[in-house]
PDB file of C-alpha atoms in Angstrom:
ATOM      1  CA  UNK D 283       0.000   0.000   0.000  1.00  0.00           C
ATOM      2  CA  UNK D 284       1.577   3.083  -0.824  1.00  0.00           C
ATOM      3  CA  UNK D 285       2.162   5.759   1.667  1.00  0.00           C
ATOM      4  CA  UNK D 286       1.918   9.678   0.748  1.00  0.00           C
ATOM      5  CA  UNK D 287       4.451  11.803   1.444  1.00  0.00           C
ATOM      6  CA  UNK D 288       3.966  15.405   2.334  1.00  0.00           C
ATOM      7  CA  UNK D 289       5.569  18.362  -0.809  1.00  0.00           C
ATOM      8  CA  UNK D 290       7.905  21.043   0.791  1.00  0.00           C
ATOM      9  CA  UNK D 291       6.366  24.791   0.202  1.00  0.00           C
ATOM     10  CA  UNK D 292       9.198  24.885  -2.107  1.00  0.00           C
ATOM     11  CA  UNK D 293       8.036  22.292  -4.504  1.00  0.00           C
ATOM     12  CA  UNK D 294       4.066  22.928  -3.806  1.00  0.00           C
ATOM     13  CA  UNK D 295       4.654  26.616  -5.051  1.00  0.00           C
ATOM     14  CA  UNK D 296       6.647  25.047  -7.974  1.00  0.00           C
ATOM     15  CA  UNK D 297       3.728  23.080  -8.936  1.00  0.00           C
ATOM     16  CA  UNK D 298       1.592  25.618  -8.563  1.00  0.00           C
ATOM     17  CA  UNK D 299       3.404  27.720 -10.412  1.00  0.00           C
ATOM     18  CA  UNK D 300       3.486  24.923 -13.504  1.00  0.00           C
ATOM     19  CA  UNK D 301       0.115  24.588 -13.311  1.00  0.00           C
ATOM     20  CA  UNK D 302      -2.929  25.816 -15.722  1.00  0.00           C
ATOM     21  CA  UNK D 303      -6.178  24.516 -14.829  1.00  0.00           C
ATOM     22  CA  UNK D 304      -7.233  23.974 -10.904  1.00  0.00           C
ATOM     23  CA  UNK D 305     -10.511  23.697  -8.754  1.00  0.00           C
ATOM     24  CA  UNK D 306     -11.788  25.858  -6.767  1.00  0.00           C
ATOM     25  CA  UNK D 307     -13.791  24.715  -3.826  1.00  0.00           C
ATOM     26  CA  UNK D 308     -16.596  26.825  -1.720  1.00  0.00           C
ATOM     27  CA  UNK D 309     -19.824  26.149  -0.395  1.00  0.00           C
ATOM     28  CA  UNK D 310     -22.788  27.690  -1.720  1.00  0.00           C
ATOM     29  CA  UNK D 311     -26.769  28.202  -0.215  1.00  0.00           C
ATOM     30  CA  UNK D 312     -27.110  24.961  -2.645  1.00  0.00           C
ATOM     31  CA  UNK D 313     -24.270  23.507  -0.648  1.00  0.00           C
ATOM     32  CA  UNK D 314     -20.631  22.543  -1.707  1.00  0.00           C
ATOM     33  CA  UNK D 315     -19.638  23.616  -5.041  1.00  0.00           C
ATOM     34  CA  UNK D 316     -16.430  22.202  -6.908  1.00  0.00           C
ATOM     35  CA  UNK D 317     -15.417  25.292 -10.163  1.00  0.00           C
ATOM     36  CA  UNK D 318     -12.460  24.159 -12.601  1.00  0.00           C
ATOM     37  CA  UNK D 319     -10.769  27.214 -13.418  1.00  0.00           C
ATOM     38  CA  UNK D 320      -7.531  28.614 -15.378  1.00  0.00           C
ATOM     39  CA  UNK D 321      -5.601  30.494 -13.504  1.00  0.00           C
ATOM     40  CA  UNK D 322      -2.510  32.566 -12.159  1.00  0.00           C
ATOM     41  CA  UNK D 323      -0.405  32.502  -9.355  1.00  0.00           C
ATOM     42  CA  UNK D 324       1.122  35.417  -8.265  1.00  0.00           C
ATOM     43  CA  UNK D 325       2.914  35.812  -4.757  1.00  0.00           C
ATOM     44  CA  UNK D 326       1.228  34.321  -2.127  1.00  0.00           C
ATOM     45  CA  UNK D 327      -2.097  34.311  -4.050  1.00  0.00           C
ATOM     46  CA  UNK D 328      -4.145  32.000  -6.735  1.00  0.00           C
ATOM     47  CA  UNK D 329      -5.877  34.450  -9.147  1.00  0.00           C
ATOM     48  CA  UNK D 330      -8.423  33.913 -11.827  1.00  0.00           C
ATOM     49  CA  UNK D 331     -11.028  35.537 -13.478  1.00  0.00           C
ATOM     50  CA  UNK D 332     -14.951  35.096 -13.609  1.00  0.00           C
ATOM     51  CA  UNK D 333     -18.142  36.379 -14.821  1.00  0.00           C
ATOM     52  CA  UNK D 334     -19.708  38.942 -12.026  1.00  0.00           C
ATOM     53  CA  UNK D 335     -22.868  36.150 -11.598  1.00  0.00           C
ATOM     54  CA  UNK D 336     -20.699  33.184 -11.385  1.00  0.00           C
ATOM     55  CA  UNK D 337     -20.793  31.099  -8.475  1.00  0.00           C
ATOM     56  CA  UNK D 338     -17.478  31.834  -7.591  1.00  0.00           C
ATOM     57  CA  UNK D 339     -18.439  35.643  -7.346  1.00  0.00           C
ATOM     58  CA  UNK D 340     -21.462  35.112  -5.609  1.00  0.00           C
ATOM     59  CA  UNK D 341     -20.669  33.373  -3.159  1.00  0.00           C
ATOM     60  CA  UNK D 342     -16.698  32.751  -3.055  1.00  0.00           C
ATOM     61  CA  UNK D 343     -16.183  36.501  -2.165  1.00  0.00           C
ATOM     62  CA  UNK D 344     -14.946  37.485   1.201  1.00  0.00           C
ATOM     63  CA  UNK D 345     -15.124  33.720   2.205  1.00  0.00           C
ATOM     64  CA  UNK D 346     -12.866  30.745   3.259  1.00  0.00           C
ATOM     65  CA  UNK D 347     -12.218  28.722  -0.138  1.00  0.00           C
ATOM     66  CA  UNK D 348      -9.872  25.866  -0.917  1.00  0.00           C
ATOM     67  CA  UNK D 349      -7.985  25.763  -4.150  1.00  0.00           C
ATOM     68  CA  UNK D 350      -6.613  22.466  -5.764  1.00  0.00           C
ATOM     69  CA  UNK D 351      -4.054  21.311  -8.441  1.00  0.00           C
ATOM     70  CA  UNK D 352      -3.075  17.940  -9.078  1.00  0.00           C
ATOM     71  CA  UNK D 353      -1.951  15.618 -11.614  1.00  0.00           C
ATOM     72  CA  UNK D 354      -2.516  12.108 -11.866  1.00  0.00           C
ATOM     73  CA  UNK D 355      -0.317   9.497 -13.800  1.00  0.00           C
ATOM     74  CA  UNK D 356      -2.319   5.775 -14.028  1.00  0.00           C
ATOM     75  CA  UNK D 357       0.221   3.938 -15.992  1.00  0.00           C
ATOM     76  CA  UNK D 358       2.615   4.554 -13.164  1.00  0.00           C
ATOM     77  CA  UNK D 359       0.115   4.519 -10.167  1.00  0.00           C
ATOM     78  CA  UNK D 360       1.488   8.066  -8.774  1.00  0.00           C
ATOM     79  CA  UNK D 361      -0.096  11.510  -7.988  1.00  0.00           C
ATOM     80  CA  UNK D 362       0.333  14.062  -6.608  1.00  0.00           C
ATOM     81  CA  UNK D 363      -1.686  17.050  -5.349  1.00  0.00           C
ATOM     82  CA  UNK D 364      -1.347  20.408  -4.071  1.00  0.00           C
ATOM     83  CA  UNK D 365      -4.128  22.428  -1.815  1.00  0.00           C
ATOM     84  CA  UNK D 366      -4.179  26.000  -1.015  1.00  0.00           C
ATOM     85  CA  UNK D 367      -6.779  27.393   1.508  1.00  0.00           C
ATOM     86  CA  UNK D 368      -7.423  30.936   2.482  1.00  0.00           C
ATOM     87  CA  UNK D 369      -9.711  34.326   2.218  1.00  0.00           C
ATOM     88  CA  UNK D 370     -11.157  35.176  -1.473  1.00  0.00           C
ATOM     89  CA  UNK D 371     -11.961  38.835  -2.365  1.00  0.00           C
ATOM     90  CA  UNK D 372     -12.482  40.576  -5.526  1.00  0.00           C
ATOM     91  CA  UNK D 373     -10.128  42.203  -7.201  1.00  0.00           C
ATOM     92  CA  UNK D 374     -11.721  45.918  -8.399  1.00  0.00           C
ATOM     93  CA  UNK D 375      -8.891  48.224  -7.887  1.00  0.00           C
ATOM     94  CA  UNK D 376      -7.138  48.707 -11.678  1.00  0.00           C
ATOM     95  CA  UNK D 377      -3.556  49.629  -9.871  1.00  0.00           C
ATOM     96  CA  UNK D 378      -3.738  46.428  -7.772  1.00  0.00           C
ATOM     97  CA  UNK D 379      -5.427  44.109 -10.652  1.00  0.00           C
ATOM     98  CA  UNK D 380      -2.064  45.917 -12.555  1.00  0.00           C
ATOM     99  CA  UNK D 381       0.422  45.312  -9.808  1.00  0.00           C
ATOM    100  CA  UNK D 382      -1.046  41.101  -9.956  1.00  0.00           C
ATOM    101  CA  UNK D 383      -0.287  41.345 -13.880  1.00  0.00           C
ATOM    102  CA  UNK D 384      -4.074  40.361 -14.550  1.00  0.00           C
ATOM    103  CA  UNK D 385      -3.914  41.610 -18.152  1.00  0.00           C
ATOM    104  CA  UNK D 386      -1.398  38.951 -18.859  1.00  0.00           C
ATOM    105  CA  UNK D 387      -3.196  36.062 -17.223  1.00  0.00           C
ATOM    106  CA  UNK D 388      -4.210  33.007 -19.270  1.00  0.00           C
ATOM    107  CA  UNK D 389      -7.467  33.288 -20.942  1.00  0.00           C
ATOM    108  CA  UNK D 390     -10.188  30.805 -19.612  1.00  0.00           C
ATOM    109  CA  UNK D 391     -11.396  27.852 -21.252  1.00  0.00           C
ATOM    110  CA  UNK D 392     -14.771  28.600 -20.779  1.00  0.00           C
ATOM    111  CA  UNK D 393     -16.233  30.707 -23.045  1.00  0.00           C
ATOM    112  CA  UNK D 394     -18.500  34.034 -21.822  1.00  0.00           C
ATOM    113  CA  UNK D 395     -17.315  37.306 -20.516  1.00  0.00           C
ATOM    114  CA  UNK D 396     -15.130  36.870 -17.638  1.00  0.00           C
ATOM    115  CA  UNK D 397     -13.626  40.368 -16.344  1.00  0.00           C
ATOM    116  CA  UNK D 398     -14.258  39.820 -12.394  1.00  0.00           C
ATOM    117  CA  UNK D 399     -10.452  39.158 -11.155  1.00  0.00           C
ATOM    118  CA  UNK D 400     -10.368  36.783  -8.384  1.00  0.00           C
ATOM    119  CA  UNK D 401      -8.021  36.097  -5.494  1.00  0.00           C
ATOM    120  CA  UNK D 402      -7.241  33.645  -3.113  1.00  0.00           C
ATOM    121  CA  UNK D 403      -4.710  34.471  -0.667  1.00  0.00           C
ATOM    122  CA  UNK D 404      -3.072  31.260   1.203  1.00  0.00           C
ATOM    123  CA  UNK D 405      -2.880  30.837   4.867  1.00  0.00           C
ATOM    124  CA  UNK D 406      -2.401  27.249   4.549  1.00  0.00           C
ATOM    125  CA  UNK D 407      -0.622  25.507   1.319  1.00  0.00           C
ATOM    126  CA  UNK D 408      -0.007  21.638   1.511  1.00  0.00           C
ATOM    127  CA  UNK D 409       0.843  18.909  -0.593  1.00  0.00           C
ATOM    128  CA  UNK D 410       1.081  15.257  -1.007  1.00  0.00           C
ATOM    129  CA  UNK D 411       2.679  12.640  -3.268  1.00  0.00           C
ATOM    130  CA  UNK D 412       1.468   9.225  -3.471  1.00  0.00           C
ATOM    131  CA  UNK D 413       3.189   6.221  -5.776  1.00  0.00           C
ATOM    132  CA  UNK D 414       3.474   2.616  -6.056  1.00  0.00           C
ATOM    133  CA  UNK D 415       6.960   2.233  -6.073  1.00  0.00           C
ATOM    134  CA  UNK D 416       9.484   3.535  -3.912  1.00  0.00           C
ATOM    135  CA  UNK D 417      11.617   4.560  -6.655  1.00  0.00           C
ATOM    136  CA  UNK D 418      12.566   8.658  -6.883  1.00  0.00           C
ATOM    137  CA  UNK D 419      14.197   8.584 -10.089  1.00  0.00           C
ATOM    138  CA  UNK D 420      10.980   9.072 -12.186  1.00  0.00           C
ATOM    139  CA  UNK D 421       9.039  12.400 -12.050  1.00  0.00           C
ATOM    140  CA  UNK D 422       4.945  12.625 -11.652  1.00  0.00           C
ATOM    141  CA  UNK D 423       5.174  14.595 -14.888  1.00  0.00           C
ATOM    142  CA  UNK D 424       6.458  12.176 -17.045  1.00  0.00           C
ATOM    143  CA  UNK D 425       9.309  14.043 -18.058  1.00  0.00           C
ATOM    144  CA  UNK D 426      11.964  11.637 -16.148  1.00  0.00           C
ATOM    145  CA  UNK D 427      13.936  13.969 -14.860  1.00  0.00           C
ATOM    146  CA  UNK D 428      14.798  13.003 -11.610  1.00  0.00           C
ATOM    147  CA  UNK D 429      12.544  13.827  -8.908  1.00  0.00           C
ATOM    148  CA  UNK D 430      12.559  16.552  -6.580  1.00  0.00           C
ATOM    149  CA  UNK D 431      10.156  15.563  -3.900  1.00  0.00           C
TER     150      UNK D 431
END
């Protein structure tokens, strides 16, 4: 049975960082609510944008979310995933949204007008690794460079 072993900061902010696509989690009068979403990461924040009636600006604002990234691999039996949890709030101030470097943000999948900037500053960021083997030599990515876990 394979164990999971817990990511540094370092290499949960380097996933992070790597990453394109994650889930936003937040609970909603219809309860919990799961939102895939491109996004950013900038500092000590996740940002992404929305449309002004989205869930996520509804009812995400001013509120305790959790943000995930992950990546499974099946052939190899290995994943890992990274988790950041903190206070969401609106981004309406142009010299902040231009301090975050909104404008150059990746453009979301989903189609619709999306010009609410989110953020999601951490106060907790953790992350896990779980394989098969006990091997380090091959990276969750696929890229077999050796790991860095």
């Amino acid at each position: 049975m394979p164990l999971p072993v817990d990511l540094s900061d370092a290499r949960c902010l380097e996933l992070l960082r790597d990453g394109v696509i994650g889930r936003v989690a937040l609970c909603s009068p219809l309860g919990p609510r799961i939102v895939p979403l491109t996004y950013a990461l900038r500092g000590d924040s996740v940002v992404w944008r929305t449309s002004p009636y989205s869930e996520l600006a509804l009812h995400g604002r001013d509120q305790e979310l959790a943000f995930e990234v992950d990546h499974i691999d099946y052939e190899r039996r290995q994943a890992w995933s990274v988790v950041a949890v903190g206070r969401c709030e609106a981004v309406d101030d142009p010299e902040t949204a231009e301090q975050l470097g909104l404008a150059s943000m990746p453009a979301p999948w989903a189609g619709g007008h999306r010009p609410l900037c989110m953020r999601l500053r951490w106060r907790s960021l953790t992350g896990r690794l779980v394989r098969t083997d006990q091997e380090a030599t091959t990276r969750v990515d696929g890229s077999g460079a050796p790991a860095r876990w």
